[in-house]
Short mmCIF file of C-alpha atoms in Angstrom, two decimals:
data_model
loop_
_atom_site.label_atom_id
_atom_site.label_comp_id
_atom_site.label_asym_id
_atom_site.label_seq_id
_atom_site.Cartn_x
_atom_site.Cartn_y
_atom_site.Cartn_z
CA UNK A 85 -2.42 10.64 -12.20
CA UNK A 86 -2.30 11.94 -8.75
CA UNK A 87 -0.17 15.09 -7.95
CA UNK A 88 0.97 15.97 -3.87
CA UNK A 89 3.46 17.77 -3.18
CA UNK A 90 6.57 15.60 -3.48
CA UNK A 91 5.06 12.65 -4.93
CA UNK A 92 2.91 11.16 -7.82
CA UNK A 93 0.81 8.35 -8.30
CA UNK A 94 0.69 7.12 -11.26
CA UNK A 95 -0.55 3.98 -13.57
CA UNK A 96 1.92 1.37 -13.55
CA UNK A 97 4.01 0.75 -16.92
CA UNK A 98 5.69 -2.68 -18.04
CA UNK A 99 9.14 -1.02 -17.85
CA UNK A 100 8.66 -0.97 -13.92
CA UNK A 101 8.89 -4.86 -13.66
CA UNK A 102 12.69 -4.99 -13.78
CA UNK A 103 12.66 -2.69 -10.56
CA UNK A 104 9.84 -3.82 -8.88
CA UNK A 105 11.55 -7.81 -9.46
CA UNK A 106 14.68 -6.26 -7.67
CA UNK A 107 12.61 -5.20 -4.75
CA UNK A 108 10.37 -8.03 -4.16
CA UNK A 109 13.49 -10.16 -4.01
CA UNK A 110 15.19 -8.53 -1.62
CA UNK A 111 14.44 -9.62 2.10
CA UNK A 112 14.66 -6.29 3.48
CA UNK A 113 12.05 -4.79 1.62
CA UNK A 114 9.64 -7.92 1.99
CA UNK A 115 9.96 -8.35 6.07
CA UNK A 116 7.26 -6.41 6.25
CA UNK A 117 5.11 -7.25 3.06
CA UNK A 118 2.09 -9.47 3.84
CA UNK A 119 2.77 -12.37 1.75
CA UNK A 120 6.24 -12.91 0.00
CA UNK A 121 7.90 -15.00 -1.85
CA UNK A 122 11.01 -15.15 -4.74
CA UNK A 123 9.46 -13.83 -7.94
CA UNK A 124 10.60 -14.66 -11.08
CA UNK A 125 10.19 -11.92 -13.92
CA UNK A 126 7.81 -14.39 -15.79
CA UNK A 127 5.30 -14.68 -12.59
CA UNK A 128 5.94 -10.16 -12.26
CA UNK A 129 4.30 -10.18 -16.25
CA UNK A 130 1.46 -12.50 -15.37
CA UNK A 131 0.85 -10.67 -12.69
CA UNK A 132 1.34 -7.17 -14.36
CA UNK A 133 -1.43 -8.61 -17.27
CA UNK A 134 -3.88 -9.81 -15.00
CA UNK A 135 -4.50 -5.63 -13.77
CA UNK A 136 -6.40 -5.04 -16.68
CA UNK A 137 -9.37 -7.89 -15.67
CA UNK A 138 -9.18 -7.14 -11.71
CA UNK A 139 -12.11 -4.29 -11.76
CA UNK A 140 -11.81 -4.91 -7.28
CA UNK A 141 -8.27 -3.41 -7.88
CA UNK A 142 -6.56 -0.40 -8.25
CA UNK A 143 -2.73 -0.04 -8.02
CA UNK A 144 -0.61 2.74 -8.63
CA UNK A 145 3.22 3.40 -9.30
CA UNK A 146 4.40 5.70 -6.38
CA UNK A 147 7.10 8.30 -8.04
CA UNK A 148 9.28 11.32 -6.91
CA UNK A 149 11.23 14.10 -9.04
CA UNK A 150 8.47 13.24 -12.02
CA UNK A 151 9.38 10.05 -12.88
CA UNK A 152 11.52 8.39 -10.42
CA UNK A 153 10.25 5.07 -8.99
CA UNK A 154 10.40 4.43 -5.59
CA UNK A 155 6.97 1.92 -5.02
CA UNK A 156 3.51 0.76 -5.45
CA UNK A 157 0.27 1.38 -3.50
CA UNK A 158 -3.14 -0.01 -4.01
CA UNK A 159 -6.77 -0.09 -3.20
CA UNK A 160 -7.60 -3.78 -3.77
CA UNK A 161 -10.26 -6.05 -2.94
CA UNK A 162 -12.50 -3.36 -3.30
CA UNK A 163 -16.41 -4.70 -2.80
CA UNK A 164 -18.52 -1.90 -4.35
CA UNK A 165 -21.99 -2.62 -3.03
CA UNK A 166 -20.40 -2.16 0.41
CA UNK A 167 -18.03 0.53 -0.51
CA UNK A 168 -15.04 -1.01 1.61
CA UNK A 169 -11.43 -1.79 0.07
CA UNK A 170 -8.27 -2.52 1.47
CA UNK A 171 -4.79 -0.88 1.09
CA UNK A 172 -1.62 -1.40 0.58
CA UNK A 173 1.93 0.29 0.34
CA UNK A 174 5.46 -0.76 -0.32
CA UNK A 175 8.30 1.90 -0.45
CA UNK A 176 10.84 -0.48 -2.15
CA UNK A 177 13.47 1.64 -2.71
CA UNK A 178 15.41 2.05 0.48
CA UNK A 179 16.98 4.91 -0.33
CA UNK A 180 13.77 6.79 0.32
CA UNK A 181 12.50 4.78 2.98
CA UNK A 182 11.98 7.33 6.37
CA UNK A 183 11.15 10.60 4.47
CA UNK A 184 7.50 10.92 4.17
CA UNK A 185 6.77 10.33 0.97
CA UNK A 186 4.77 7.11 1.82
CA UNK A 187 2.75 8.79 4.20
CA UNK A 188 1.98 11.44 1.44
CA UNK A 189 1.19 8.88 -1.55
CA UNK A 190 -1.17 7.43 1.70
CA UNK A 191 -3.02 10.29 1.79
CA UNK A 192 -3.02 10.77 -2.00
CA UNK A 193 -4.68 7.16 -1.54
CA UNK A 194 -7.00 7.93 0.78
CA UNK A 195 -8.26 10.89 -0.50
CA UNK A 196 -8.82 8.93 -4.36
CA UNK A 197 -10.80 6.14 -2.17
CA UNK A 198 -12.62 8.52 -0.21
CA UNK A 199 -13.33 11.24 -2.59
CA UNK A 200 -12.92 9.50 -6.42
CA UNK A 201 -14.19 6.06 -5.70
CA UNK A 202 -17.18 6.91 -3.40
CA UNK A 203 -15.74 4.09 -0.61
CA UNK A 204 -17.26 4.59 3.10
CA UNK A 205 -14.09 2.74 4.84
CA UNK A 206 -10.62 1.66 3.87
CA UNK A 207 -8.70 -1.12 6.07
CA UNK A 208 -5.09 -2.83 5.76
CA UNK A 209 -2.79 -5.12 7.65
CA UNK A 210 0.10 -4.53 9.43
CA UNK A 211 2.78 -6.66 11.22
CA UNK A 212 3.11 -5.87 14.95
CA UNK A 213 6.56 -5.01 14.59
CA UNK A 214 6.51 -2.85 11.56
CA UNK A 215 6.27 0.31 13.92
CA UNK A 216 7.10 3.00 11.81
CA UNK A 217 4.22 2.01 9.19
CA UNK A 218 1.98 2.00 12.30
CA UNK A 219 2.82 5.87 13.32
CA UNK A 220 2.37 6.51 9.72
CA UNK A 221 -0.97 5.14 9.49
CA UNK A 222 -2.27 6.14 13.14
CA UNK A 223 -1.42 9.97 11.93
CA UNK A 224 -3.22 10.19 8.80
CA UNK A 225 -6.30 8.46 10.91
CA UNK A 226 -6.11 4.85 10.86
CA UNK A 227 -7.65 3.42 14.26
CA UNK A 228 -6.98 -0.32 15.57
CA UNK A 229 -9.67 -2.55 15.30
CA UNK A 230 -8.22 -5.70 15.80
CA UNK A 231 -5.34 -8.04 16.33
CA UNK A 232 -4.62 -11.07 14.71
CA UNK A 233 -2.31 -12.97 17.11
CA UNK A 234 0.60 -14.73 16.12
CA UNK A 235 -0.61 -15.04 12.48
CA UNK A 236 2.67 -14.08 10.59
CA UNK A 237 6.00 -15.84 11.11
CA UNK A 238 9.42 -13.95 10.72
CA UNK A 239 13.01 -14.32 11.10
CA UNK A 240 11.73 -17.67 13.44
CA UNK A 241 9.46 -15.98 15.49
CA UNK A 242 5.40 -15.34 15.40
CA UNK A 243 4.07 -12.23 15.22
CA UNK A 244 1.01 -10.32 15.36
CA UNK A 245 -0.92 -8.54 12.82
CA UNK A 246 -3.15 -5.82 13.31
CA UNK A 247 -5.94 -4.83 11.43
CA UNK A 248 -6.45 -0.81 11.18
CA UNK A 249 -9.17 1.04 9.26
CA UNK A 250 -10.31 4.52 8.50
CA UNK A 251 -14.11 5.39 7.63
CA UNK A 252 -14.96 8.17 5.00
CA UNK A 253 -16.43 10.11 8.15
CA UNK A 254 -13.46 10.01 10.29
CA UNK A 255 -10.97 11.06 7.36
CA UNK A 256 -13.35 13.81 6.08
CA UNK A 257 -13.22 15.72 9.27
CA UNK A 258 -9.43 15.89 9.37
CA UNK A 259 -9.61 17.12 5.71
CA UNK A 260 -12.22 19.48 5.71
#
């Protein structure tokens, strides 16, 4: 478990299916998810039982107020020899959407990869027009580093997706 100051990462439990089902089926949430589609709640168990043989991934239940569930965030794809992984964050409950806490469990994250895991650099994807994810991750660090043009397709338009990363170096000197 990983404490900040308003929020906790923690291992993800069973009983978080039924929530994380109601979020991953609602369009707002998922216009800005990578890849989405309607889940059912038998493809949300597969998926919960296959954690325990992905050794690449790590993904944690983000909660407030001790236990109260608000998303997920992960280190996944993680290729040890090289030390790189990517990220990924969903605040599903819209309720807390806008109020930092998904820039804090970011930086809880980061600092896990950086300092836990021994990983040198740490990328993710974002759509172009997800612009409030991209302030989020351009102040904890994240730098462009590429653009994937027109390579995501929403509400009947194409989009861009950039690529952002962060190396060990660049987030140790602005945590010291």
């Amino acid at each position: 478990m990983l404490k900040g100051k308003d929020v906790i990462l923690a291992p993800l439990k069973r009983e978080y299916i039924d929530k994380f089902l109601e979020w991953l089926n609602d369009p707002e949430v998922t216009q800005h998810l990578m890849r989405f589609r309607p889940l059912t709640r038998e493809m949300e168990e597969d998926w919960f039982d296959s954690l325990k043989d992905r050794e690449g991934d790590i993904i944690f239940a983000i909660l407030i107020n001790q236990n109260q569930l608000i998303g997920n965030c992960s280190i996944m794809n993680i290729l040890w020899n090289d030390r790189v992984g990517t990220c990924g964050i969903f605040i599903g409950d819209k309720k807390e959407q806008g109020k930092g806490y998904g820039t804090e469990a970011m930086k809880l994250l980061l600092e896990y990869g950086f300092n836990t895991l021994n990983l040198n650099r740490i990328d993710l994807k974002v759509n172009d027009f997800n612009s409030r994810a991209i302030r989020c991750y351009q102040k904890i660090g994240f730098i462009e580093e590429g653009r994937m043009r027109q390579s995501c397709f929403r509400n009947g338009e194409y989009h861009d997706q950039l690529i952002m990363s962060i190396l060990h170096s660049e987030w140790k000197g602005m945590n010291p």
